[in-house]
PDB file of C-alpha atoms in Angstrom:
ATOM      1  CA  UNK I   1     -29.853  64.479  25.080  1.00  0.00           C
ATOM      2  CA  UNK I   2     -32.569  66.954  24.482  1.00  0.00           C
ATOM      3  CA  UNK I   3     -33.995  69.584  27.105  1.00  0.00           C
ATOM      4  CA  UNK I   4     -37.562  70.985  26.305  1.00  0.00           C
ATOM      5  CA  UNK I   5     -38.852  74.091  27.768  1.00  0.00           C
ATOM      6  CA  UNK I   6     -41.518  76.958  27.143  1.00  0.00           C
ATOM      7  CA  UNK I   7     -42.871  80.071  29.737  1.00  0.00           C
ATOM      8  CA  UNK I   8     -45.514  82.662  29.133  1.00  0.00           C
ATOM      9  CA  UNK I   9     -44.794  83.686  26.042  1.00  0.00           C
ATOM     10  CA  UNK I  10     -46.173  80.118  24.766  1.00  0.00           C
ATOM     11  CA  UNK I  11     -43.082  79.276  22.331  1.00  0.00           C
ATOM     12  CA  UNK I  12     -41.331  76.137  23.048  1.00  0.00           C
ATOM     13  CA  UNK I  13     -37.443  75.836  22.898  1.00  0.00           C
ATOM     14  CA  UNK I  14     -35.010  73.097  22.529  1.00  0.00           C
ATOM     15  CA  UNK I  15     -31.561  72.875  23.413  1.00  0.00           C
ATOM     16  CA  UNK I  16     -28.501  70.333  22.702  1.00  0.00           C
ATOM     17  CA  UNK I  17     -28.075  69.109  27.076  1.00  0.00           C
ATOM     18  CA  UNK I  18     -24.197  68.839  26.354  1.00  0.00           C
ATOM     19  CA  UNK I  19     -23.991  71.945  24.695  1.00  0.00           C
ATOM     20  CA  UNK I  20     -26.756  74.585  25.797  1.00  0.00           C
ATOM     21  CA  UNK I  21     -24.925  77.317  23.884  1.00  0.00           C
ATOM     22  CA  UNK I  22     -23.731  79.298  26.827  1.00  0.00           C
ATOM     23  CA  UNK I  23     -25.999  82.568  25.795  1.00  0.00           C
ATOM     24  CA  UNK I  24     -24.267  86.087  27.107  1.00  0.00           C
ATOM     25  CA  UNK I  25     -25.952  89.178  27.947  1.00  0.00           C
ATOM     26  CA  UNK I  26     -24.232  90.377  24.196  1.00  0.00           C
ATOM     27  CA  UNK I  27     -25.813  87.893  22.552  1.00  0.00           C
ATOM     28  CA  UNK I  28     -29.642  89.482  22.840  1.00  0.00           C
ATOM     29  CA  UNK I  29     -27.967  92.005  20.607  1.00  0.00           C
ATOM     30  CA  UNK I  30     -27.802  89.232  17.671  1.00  0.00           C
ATOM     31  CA  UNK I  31     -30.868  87.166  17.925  1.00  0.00           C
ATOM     32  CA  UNK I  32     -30.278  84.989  14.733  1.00  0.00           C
ATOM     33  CA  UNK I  33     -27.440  84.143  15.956  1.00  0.00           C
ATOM     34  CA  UNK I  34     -28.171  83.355  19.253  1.00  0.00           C
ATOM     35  CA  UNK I  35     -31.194  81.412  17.824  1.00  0.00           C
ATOM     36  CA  UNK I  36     -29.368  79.421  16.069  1.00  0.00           C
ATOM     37  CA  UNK I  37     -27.560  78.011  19.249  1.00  0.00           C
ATOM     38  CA  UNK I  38     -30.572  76.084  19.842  1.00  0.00           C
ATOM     39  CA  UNK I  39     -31.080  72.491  18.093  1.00  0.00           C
ATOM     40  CA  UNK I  40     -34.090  73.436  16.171  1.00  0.00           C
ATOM     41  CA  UNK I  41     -36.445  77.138  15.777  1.00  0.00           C
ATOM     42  CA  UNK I  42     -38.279  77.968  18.109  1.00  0.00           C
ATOM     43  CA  UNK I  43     -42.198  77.171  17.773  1.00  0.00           C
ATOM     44  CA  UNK I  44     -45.796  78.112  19.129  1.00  0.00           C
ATOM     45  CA  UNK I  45     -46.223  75.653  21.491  1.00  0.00           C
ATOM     46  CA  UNK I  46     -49.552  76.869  23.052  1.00  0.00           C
ATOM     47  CA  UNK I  47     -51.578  78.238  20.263  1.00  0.00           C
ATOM     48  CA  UNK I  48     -51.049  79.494  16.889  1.00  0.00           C
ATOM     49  CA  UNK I  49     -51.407  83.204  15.847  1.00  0.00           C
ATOM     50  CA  UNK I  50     -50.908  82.382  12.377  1.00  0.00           C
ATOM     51  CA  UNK I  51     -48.134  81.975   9.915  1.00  0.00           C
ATOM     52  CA  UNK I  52     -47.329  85.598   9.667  1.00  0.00           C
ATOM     53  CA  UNK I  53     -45.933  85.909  13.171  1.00  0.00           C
ATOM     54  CA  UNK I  54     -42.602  85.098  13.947  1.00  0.00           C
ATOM     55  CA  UNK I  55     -41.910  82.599  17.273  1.00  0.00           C
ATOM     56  CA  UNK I  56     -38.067  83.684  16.980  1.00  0.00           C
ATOM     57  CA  UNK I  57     -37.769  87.635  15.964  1.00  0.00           C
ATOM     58  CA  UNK I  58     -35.558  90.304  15.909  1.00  0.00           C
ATOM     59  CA  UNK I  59     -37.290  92.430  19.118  1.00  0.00           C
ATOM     60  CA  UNK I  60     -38.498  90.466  21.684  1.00  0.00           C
ATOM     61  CA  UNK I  61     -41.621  92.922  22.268  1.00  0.00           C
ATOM     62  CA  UNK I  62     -43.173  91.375  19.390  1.00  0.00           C
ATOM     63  CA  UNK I  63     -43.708  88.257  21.245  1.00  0.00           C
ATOM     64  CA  UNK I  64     -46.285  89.888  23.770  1.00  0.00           C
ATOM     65  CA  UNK I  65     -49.109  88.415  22.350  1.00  0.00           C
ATOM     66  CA  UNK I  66     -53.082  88.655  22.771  1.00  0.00           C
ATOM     67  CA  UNK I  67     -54.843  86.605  20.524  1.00  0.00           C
ATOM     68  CA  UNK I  68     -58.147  86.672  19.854  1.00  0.00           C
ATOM     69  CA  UNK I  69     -58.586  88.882  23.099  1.00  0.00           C
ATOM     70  CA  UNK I  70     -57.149  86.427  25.286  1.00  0.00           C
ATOM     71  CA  UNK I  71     -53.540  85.252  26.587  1.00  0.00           C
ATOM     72  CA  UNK I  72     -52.542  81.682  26.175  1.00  0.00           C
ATOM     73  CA  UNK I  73     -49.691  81.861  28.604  1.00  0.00           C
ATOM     74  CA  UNK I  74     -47.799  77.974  29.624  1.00  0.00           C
ATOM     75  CA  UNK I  75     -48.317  77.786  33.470  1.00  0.00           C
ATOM     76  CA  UNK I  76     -48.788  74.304  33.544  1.00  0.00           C
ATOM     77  CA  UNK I  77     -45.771  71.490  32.649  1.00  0.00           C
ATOM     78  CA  UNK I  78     -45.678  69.834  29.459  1.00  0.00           C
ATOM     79  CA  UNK I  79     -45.880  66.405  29.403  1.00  0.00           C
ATOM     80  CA  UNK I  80     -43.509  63.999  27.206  1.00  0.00           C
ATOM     81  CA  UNK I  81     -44.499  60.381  25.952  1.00  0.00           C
ATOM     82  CA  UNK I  82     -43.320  58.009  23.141  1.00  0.00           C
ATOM     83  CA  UNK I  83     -41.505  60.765  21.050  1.00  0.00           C
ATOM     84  CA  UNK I  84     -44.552  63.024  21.683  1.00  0.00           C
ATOM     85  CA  UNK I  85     -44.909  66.519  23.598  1.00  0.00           C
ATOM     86  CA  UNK I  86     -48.549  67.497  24.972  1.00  0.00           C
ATOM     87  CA  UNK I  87     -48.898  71.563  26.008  1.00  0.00           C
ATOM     88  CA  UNK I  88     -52.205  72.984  27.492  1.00  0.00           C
ATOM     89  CA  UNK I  89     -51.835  76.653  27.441  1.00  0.00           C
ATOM     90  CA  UNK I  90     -54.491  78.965  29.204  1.00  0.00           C
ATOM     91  CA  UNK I  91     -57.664  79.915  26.874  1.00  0.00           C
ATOM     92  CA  UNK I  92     -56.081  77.296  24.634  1.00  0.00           C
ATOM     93  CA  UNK I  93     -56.531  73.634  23.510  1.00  0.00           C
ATOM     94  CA  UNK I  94     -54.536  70.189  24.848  1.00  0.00           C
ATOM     95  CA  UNK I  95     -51.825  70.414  21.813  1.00  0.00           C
ATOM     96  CA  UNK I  96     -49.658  67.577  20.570  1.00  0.00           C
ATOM     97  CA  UNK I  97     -46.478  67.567  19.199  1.00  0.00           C
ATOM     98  CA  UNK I  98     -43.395  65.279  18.069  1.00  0.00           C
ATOM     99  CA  UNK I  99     -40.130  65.536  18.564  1.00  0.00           C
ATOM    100  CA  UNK I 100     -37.303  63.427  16.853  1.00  0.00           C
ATOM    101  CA  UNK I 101     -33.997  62.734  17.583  1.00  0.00           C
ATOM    102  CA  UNK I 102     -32.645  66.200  15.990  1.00  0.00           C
ATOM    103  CA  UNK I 103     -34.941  68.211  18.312  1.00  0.00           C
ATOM    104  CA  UNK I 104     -37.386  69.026  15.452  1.00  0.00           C
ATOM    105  CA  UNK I 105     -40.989  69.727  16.180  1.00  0.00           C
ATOM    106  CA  UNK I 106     -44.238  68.053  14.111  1.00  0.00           C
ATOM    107  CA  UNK I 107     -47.387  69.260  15.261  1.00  0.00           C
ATOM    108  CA  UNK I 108     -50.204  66.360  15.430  1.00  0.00           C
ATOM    109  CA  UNK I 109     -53.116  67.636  16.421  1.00  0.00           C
ATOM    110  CA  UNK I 110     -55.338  69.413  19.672  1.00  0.00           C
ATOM    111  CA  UNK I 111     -58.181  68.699  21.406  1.00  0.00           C
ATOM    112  CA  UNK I 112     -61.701  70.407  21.192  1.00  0.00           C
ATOM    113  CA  UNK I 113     -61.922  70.855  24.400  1.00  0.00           C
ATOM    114  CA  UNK I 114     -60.307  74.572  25.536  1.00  0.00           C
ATOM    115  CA  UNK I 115     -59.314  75.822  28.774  1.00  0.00           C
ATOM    116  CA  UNK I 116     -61.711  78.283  31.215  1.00  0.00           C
ATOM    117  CA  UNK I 117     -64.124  78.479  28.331  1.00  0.00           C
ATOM    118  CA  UNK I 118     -66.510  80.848  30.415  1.00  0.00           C
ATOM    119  CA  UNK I 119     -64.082  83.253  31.031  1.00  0.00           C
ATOM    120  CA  UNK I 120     -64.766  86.761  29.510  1.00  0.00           C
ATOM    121  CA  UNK I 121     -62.869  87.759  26.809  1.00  0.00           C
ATOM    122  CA  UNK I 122     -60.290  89.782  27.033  1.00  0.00           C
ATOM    123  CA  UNK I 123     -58.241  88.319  28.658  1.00  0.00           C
ATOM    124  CA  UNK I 124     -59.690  85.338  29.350  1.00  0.00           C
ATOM    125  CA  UNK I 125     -58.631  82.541  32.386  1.00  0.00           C
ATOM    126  CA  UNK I 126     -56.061  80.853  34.069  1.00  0.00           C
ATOM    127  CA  UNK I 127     -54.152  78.993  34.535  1.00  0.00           C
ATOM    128  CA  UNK I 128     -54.735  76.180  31.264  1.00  0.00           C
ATOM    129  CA  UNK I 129     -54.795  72.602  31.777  1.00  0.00           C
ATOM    130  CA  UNK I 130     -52.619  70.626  34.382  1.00  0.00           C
ATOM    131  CA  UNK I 131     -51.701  67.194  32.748  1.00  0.00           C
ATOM    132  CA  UNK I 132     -50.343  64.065  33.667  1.00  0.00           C
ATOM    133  CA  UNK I 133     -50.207  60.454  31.328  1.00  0.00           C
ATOM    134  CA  UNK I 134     -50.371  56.885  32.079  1.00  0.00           C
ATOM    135  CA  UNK I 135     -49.440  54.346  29.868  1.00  0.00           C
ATOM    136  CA  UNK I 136     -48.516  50.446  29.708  1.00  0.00           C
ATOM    137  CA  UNK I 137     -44.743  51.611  28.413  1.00  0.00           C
ATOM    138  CA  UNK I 138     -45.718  52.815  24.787  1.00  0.00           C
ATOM    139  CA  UNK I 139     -49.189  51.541  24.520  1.00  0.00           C
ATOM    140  CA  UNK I 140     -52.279  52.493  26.059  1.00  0.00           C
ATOM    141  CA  UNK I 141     -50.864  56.237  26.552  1.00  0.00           C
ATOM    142  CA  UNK I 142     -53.932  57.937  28.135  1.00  0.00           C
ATOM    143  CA  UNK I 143     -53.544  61.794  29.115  1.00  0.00           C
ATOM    144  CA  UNK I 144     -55.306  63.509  31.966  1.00  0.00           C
ATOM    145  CA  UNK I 145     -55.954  67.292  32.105  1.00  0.00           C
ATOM    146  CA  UNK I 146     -57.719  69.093  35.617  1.00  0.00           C
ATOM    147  CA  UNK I 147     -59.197  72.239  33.331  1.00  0.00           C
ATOM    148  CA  UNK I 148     -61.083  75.217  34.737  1.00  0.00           C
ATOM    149  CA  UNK I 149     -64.276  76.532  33.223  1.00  0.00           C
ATOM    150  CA  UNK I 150     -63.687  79.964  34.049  1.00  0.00           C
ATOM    151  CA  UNK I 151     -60.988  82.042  35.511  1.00  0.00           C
ATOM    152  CA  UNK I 152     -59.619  80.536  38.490  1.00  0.00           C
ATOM    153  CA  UNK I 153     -56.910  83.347  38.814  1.00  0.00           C
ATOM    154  CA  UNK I 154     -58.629  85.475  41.692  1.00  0.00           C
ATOM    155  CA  UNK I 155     -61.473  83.143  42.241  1.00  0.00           C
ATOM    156  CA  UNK I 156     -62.933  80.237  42.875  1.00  0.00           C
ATOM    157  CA  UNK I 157     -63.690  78.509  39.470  1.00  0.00           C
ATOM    158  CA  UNK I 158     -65.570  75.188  38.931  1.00  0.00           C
ATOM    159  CA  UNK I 159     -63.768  72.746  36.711  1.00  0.00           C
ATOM    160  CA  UNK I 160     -63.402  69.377  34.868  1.00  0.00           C
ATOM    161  CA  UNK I 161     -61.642  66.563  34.597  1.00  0.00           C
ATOM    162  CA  UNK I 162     -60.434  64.826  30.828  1.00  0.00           C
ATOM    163  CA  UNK I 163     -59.111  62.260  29.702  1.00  0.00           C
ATOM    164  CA  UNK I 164     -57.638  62.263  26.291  1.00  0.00           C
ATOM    165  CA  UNK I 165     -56.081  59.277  23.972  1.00  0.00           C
ATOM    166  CA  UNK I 166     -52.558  59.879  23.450  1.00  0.00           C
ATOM    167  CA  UNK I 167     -51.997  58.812  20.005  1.00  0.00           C
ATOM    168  CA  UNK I 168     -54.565  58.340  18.208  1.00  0.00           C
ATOM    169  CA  UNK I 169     -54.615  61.511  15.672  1.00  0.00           C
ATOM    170  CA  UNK I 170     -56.900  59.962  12.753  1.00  0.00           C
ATOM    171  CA  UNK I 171     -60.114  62.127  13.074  1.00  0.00           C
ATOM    172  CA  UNK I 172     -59.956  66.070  11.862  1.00  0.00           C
ATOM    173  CA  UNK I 173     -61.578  68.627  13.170  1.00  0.00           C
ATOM    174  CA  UNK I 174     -63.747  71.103  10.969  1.00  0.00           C
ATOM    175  CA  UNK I 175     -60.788  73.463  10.837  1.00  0.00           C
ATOM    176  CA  UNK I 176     -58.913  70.601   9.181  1.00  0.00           C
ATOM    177  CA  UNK I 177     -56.403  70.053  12.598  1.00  0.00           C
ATOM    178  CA  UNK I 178     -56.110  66.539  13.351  1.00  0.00           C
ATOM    179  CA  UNK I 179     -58.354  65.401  16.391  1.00  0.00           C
ATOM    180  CA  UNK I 180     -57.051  64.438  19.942  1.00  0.00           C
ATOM    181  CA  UNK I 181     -60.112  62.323  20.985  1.00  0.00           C
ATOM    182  CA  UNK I 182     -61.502  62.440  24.319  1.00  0.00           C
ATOM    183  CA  UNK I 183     -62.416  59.224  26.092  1.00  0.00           C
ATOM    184  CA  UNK I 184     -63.985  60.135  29.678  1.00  0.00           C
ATOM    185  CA  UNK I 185     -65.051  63.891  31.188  1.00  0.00           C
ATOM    186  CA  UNK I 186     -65.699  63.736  35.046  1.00  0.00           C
ATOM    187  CA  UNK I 187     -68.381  65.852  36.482  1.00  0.00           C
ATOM    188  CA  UNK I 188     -67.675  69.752  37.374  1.00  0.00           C
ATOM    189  CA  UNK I 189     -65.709  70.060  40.701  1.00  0.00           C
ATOM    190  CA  UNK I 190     -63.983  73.000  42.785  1.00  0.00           C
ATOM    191  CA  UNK I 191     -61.179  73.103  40.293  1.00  0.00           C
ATOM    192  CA  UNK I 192     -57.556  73.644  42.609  1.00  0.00           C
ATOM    193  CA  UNK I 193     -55.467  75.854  40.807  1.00  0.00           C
ATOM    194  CA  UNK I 194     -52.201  74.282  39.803  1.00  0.00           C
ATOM    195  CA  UNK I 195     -52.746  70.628  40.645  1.00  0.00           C
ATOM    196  CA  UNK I 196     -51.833  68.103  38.551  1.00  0.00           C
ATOM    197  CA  UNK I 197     -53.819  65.121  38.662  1.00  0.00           C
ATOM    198  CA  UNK I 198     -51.904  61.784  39.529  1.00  0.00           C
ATOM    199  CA  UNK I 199     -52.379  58.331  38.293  1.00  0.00           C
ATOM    200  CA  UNK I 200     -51.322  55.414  40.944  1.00  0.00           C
ATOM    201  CA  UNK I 201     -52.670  51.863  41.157  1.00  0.00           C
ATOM    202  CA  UNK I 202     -55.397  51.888  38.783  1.00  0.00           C
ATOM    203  CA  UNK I 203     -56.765  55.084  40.359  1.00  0.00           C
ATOM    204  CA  UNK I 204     -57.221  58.423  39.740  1.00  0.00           C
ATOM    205  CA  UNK I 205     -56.325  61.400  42.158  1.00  0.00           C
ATOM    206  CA  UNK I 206     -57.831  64.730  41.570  1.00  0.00           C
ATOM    207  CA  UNK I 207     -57.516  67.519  44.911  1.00  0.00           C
ATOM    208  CA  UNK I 208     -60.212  70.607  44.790  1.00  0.00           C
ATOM    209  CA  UNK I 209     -61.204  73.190  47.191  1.00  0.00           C
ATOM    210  CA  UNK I 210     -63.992  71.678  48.476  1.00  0.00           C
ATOM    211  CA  UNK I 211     -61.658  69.942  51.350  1.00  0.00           C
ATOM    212  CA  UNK I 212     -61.193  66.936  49.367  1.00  0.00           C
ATOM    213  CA  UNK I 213     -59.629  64.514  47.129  1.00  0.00           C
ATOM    214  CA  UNK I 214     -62.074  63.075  44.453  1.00  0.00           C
ATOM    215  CA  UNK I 215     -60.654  59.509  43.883  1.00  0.00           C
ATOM    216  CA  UNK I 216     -61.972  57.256  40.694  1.00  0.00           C
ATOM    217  CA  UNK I 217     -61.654  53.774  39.451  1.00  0.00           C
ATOM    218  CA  UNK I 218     -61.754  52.174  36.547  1.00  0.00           C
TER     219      UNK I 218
END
């Protein structure tokens, strides 16, 4: 009974379903309190600015964050599988994260791979990676991301397709993060903003610009 949700601020929140805590317009006056309404603290879901800056403070100006010279804004749904949360922020990294049965949050690991790469910084590109996972019920858990390689917010951006193993989180990156390993990269398409990919029958559906849906088989 646990409802999951983050915006552009990047900070993920989780509320009790049967008892969402009802927040009033008063209650933005006493953010601990109303904080503590939720079923666990609010956490970076789409990057990390460090461990300095607060996901839950007092004035919520301080959340307006540009890290690094670039925004890593959640335009794209997160994706839930076998107790596990994946986020792909914009300018960011596929992140993994997961979730027990008192709403609290264990961060596992992110990819190498980052979104719109060849952007220029600031502020970077849109609009992050748009994800979908197929599995065989818990096993198998495979997770695809359409990614742009450059801004695709006013313009036409080429892009790639990944595919990323679910749960395995054994390999560490040189930053010490634990590693989600990618399996398969397509080639670089006309990368359609917002699409998710889709996984039916053994196949793979990816839409671009060019007209036309790229379709592949195992």
């Amino acid at each position: 009974n646990l409802l999951a949700g983050a915006g552009k601020d990047g900070i993920l929140y989780v509320v009790d379903a049967d008892n969402m805590g009802k927040t009033s317009l008063a209650d933005l006056n006493n953010p601990a309190a109303n904080y503590a309404k939720l079923k666990s603290p609010p956490i970076w879901f789409t990057f990390f600015p460090g461990f300095g800056v607060n996901a839950a403070p007092n004035n919520i100006r301080d959340l307006d964050q540009l890290f690094l010279g670039r925004t890593h804004h959640q335009h794209g749904s997160p994706v839930y599988w076998n107790n596990k949360i994946y986020c792909w922020g914009e300018n960011s990294n596929l992140r993994a994260f997961s979730i027990d049965a008192a709403g609290k949050l264990t961060f596992l690991g992110r990819s190498e791979e980052v979104a719109s790469p060849f952007a220029p910084v600031p502020p970077g590109g849109m609009p992050g990676g748009m994800m979908c996972l197929s599995a065989n019920g818990t096993q198998d858990g495979v997770l695809w991301a359409c990614v742009p390689d450059e801004d695709a917010n006013k313009k036409r951006s080429n892009g790639r397709v990944f595919a990323f193993d679910a749960s395995d989180f054994s390999t560490t990156l040189p930053d010490g993060d634990h590693h989600i390993r990618r399996i398969w990269m397509s080639d670089t398409y006309a990368y359609n903003k917002f699409n998710v990919p889709v996984v039916n029958g053994g196949r793979l559906y990816v839409p671009t610009y060019s007209g036309t849906v790229d379709v592949f088989g195992g």
